[in-house]
Amino acid sequence: SGAPADDDVVICCSMRTAAGKAGKGSFKDTPAEDLLAVLFKEMVSRAKVDPTKIGDCVIGNVLQPTAGAATTRTAMFLGNLPNKEVLCAAVNR
């Protein structure tokens, strides 16, 4: 019918972290969780979305062997996303 439903998928924001040289740049000693936490806080601010309404989270990464779902989950908590029931996934290029 075209009317919005409670289970509609909505992409509220698309962002990326800052980039640097692999293994040598200014972020080489910064854990992925810390970079992502800032991203989550900014996403909520930009999208003006109630963080308790977020149902799924997908993070993409490139050549980061330790950045997986556990990293994403930790970053969500550090980024003040309160819903512990949110499904999260990490996609490695």
XYZ file of N, CA and C in Angstrom:
279
model
N 0.811 -1.196 0.000
C 0.000 0.000 0.000
C 0.857 1.263 0.000
N 2.141 1.133 0.247
C 3.012 2.292 0.251
C 3.105 2.995 1.589
N 2.271 2.613 2.528
C 2.322 3.244 3.844
C 3.500 2.687 4.639
N 4.178 3.516 5.433
C 5.298 3.023 6.244
C 4.843 1.950 7.232
N 5.720 0.985 7.457
C 5.448 -0.076 8.430
C 6.541 -0.067 9.494
N 6.235 -0.639 10.652
C 7.196 -0.660 11.752
C 8.478 -1.412 11.409
N 8.402 -2.377 10.494
C 9.578 -3.181 10.178
C 10.257 -2.759 8.870
N 9.953 -1.564 8.361
C 10.624 -1.068 7.163
C 12.118 -0.873 7.436
N 12.924 -1.166 6.442
C 14.360 -0.933 6.527
C 14.628 0.491 6.074
N 15.359 1.222 6.895
C 15.693 2.608 6.588
C 17.180 2.806 6.802
N 17.871 3.280 5.787
C 19.284 3.637 5.947
C 19.292 5.092 6.379
N 19.712 5.320 7.620
C 19.598 6.667 8.167
C 20.849 7.501 7.950
N 21.971 6.859 7.711
C 23.197 7.624 7.600
C 24.301 6.740 7.026
N 25.148 7.368 6.253
C 26.315 6.674 5.710
C 27.522 7.550 5.990
N 28.509 6.999 6.651
C 29.702 7.767 7.023
C 30.930 6.880 6.941
N 32.089 7.497 7.061
C 33.325 6.745 7.136
C 34.240 7.409 8.146
N 35.150 6.635 8.683
C 36.149 7.197 9.581
C 37.215 7.887 8.745
N 38.033 8.641 9.397
C 39.171 9.246 8.715
C 40.111 8.133 8.259
N 40.879 8.399 7.222
C 41.791 7.393 6.684
C 43.234 7.874 6.843
N 44.128 6.930 6.929
C 45.561 7.248 7.024
C 46.366 6.162 6.340
N 47.659 6.295 6.387
C 48.532 5.282 5.781
C 48.483 4.003 6.604
N 48.365 2.896 5.923
C 48.288 1.593 6.598
C 49.568 1.310 7.375
N 49.418 1.076 8.671
C 50.550 0.675 9.510
C 51.515 1.783 9.865
N 51.361 2.972 9.285
C 52.315 4.052 9.538
C 51.648 5.372 9.897
N 50.373 5.506 9.603
C 49.684 6.783 9.741
C 49.399 7.179 11.173
N 48.714 8.291 11.305
C 48.442 8.849 12.624
C 47.469 7.996 13.449
N 46.765 7.068 12.803
C 45.819 6.210 13.528
C 46.365 4.806 13.794
N 47.627 4.565 13.526
C 48.182 3.210 13.633
C 48.075 2.628 15.045
N 48.048 3.486 16.049
C 47.943 3.008 17.427
C 46.543 3.200 18.010
N 45.595 3.566 17.180
C 44.224 3.808 17.641
C 43.384 2.564 17.379
N 42.801 1.995 18.421
C 41.947 0.818 18.225
C 40.733 1.146 17.350
N 40.319 0.187 16.558
C 39.158 0.373 15.684
C 37.923 0.761 16.488
N 37.785 0.240 17.689
C 36.631 0.547 18.528
C 36.541 2.041 18.823
N 37.702 2.663 19.067
C 37.711 4.087 19.377
C 37.324 4.928 18.162
N 37.796 4.547 16.988
C 37.414 5.266 15.771
C 35.920 5.112 15.504
N 35.410 3.909 15.662
C 33.994 3.648 15.400
C 33.078 4.311 16.423
N 33.509 4.405 17.676
C 32.682 5.037 18.715
C 32.369 6.482 18.334
N 33.376 7.198 17.844
C 33.174 8.583 17.397
C 32.186 8.596 16.234
N 32.318 7.647 15.337
C 31.433 7.550 14.182
C 29.983 7.328 14.620
N 29.755 6.444 15.576
C 28.398 6.180 16.058
C 27.779 7.431 16.689
N 28.550 8.140 17.498
C 28.038 9.362 18.122
C 27.651 10.389 17.060
N 28.496 10.548 16.057
C 28.230 11.512 14.995
C 27.042 11.075 14.135
N 26.914 9.777 13.909
C 25.789 9.270 13.118
C 24.464 9.611 13.790
N 24.376 9.412 15.089
C 23.141 9.722 15.817
C 22.860 11.224 15.739
N 23.904 12.025 15.853
C 23.746 13.473 15.782
C 23.275 13.929 14.399
N 23.910 13.435 13.350
C 23.564 13.841 11.976
C 22.187 13.344 11.550
N 21.895 12.113 11.877
C 20.646 11.507 11.421
C 19.451 11.934 12.272
N 19.746 12.494 13.442
C 18.685 12.907 14.367
C 17.716 11.753 14.638
N 18.306 10.616 14.891
C 17.530 9.407 15.144
C 17.603 9.060 16.632
N 16.530 8.520 17.148
C 16.515 8.040 18.526
C 17.350 6.761 18.567
N 18.473 6.748 19.303
C 19.340 5.568 19.302
C 18.658 4.288 19.776
N 17.578 4.418 20.543
C 16.877 3.215 20.999
C 16.056 2.584 19.875
N 15.885 3.283 18.764
C 15.109 2.774 17.626
C 15.976 2.051 16.597
N 17.296 2.068 16.784
C 18.189 1.400 15.837
C 18.069 -0.104 16.025
N 17.819 -0.831 14.934
C 17.602 -2.268 15.026
C 18.758 -3.099 14.511
N 19.479 -2.601 13.524
C 20.602 -3.327 12.939
C 21.721 -2.351 12.643
N 22.929 -2.863 12.666
C 24.085 -2.035 12.365
C 25.063 -2.869 11.540
N 25.469 -2.339 10.389
C 26.439 -3.022 9.539
C 27.620 -2.081 9.332
N 28.795 -2.569 9.633
C 30.030 -1.800 9.477
C 30.904 -2.504 8.456
N 31.451 -1.749 7.546
C 32.391 -2.303 6.579
C 33.800 -1.908 6.955
N 34.746 -2.793 6.707
C 36.142 -2.465 6.984
C 37.022 -3.071 5.903
N 38.228 -2.570 5.821
C 39.173 -3.031 4.812
C 40.478 -3.411 5.497
N 40.890 -4.632 5.287
C 42.193 -5.102 5.757
C 42.432 -4.855 7.240
N 41.409 -5.034 8.028
C 41.537 -4.891 9.478
C 41.223 -6.247 10.086
N 42.234 -7.084 10.297
C 41.978 -8.468 10.703
C 41.221 -8.621 12.015
N 41.338 -7.672 12.923
C 40.650 -7.824 14.205
C 39.298 -7.124 14.234
N 38.929 -6.415 13.165
C 37.665 -5.672 13.162
C 36.537 -6.581 12.705
N 35.817 -7.107 13.647
C 34.685 -7.978 13.345
C 33.480 -7.541 14.138
N 32.538 -8.441 14.297
C 31.301 -8.113 15.008
C 31.573 -7.711 16.457
N 32.554 -8.335 17.111
C 32.863 -7.970 18.498
C 33.398 -6.543 18.570
N 34.203 -6.143 17.594
C 34.711 -4.770 17.540
C 33.561 -3.800 17.349
N 32.650 -4.135 16.448
C 31.494 -3.289 16.191
C 30.639 -3.168 17.443
N 30.394 -4.272 18.111
C 29.572 -4.272 19.334
C 30.221 -3.403 20.415
N 31.524 -3.546 20.614
C 32.230 -2.732 21.607
C 32.129 -1.255 21.264
N 32.319 -0.935 19.985
C 32.233 0.462 19.544
C 30.835 1.019 19.763
N 29.814 0.206 19.585
C 28.444 0.662 19.819
C 28.262 1.090 21.276
N 28.806 0.313 22.206
C 28.696 0.671 23.619
C 29.501 1.931 23.923
N 30.730 2.009 23.374
C 31.559 3.196 23.572
C 30.928 4.431 22.934
N 30.153 4.230 21.874
C 29.482 5.320 21.182
C 28.135 5.681 21.768
N 27.823 5.128 22.935
C 26.589 5.450 23.669
C 25.312 5.005 22.970
N 25.372 3.911 22.213
C 24.141 3.343 21.664
C 23.592 2.396 22.720
N 22.456 2.732 23.311
C 21.994 2.042 24.507
C 21.347 0.674 24.295
N 20.857 0.395 23.102
C 20.105 -0.831 22.877
C 21.039 -2.030 22.722
N 21.093 -2.872 23.729
C 21.973 -4.046 23.697
C 21.427 -5.164 22.818
N 20.210 -5.000 22.309
C 19.592 -6.004 21.449
C 19.858 -5.762 19.962
N 20.557 -4.684 19.623
C 20.819 -4.355 18.222
C 21.700 -5.433 17.587
N 21.283 -5.911 16.433
C 22.094 -6.859 15.687
C 23.189 -6.088 14.977
N 24.405 -6.617 15.009
C 25.497 -5.925 14.337
C 26.296 -6.926 13.511
N 26.853 -6.412 12.423
C 27.669 -7.241 11.553
C 28.802 -6.403 11.000
N 29.886 -7.065 10.695
C 31.035 -6.395 10.082
C 31.324 -7.106 8.755
N 31.549 -6.307 7.725
C 31.844 -6.838 6.414
C 33.253 -6.401 6.043
N 34.117 -7.362 5.772
C 35.491 -7.050 5.384
C 35.618 -7.151 3.887
N 36.138 -6.117 3.276
C 36.308 -6.112 1.831
C 37.326 -7.157 1.477
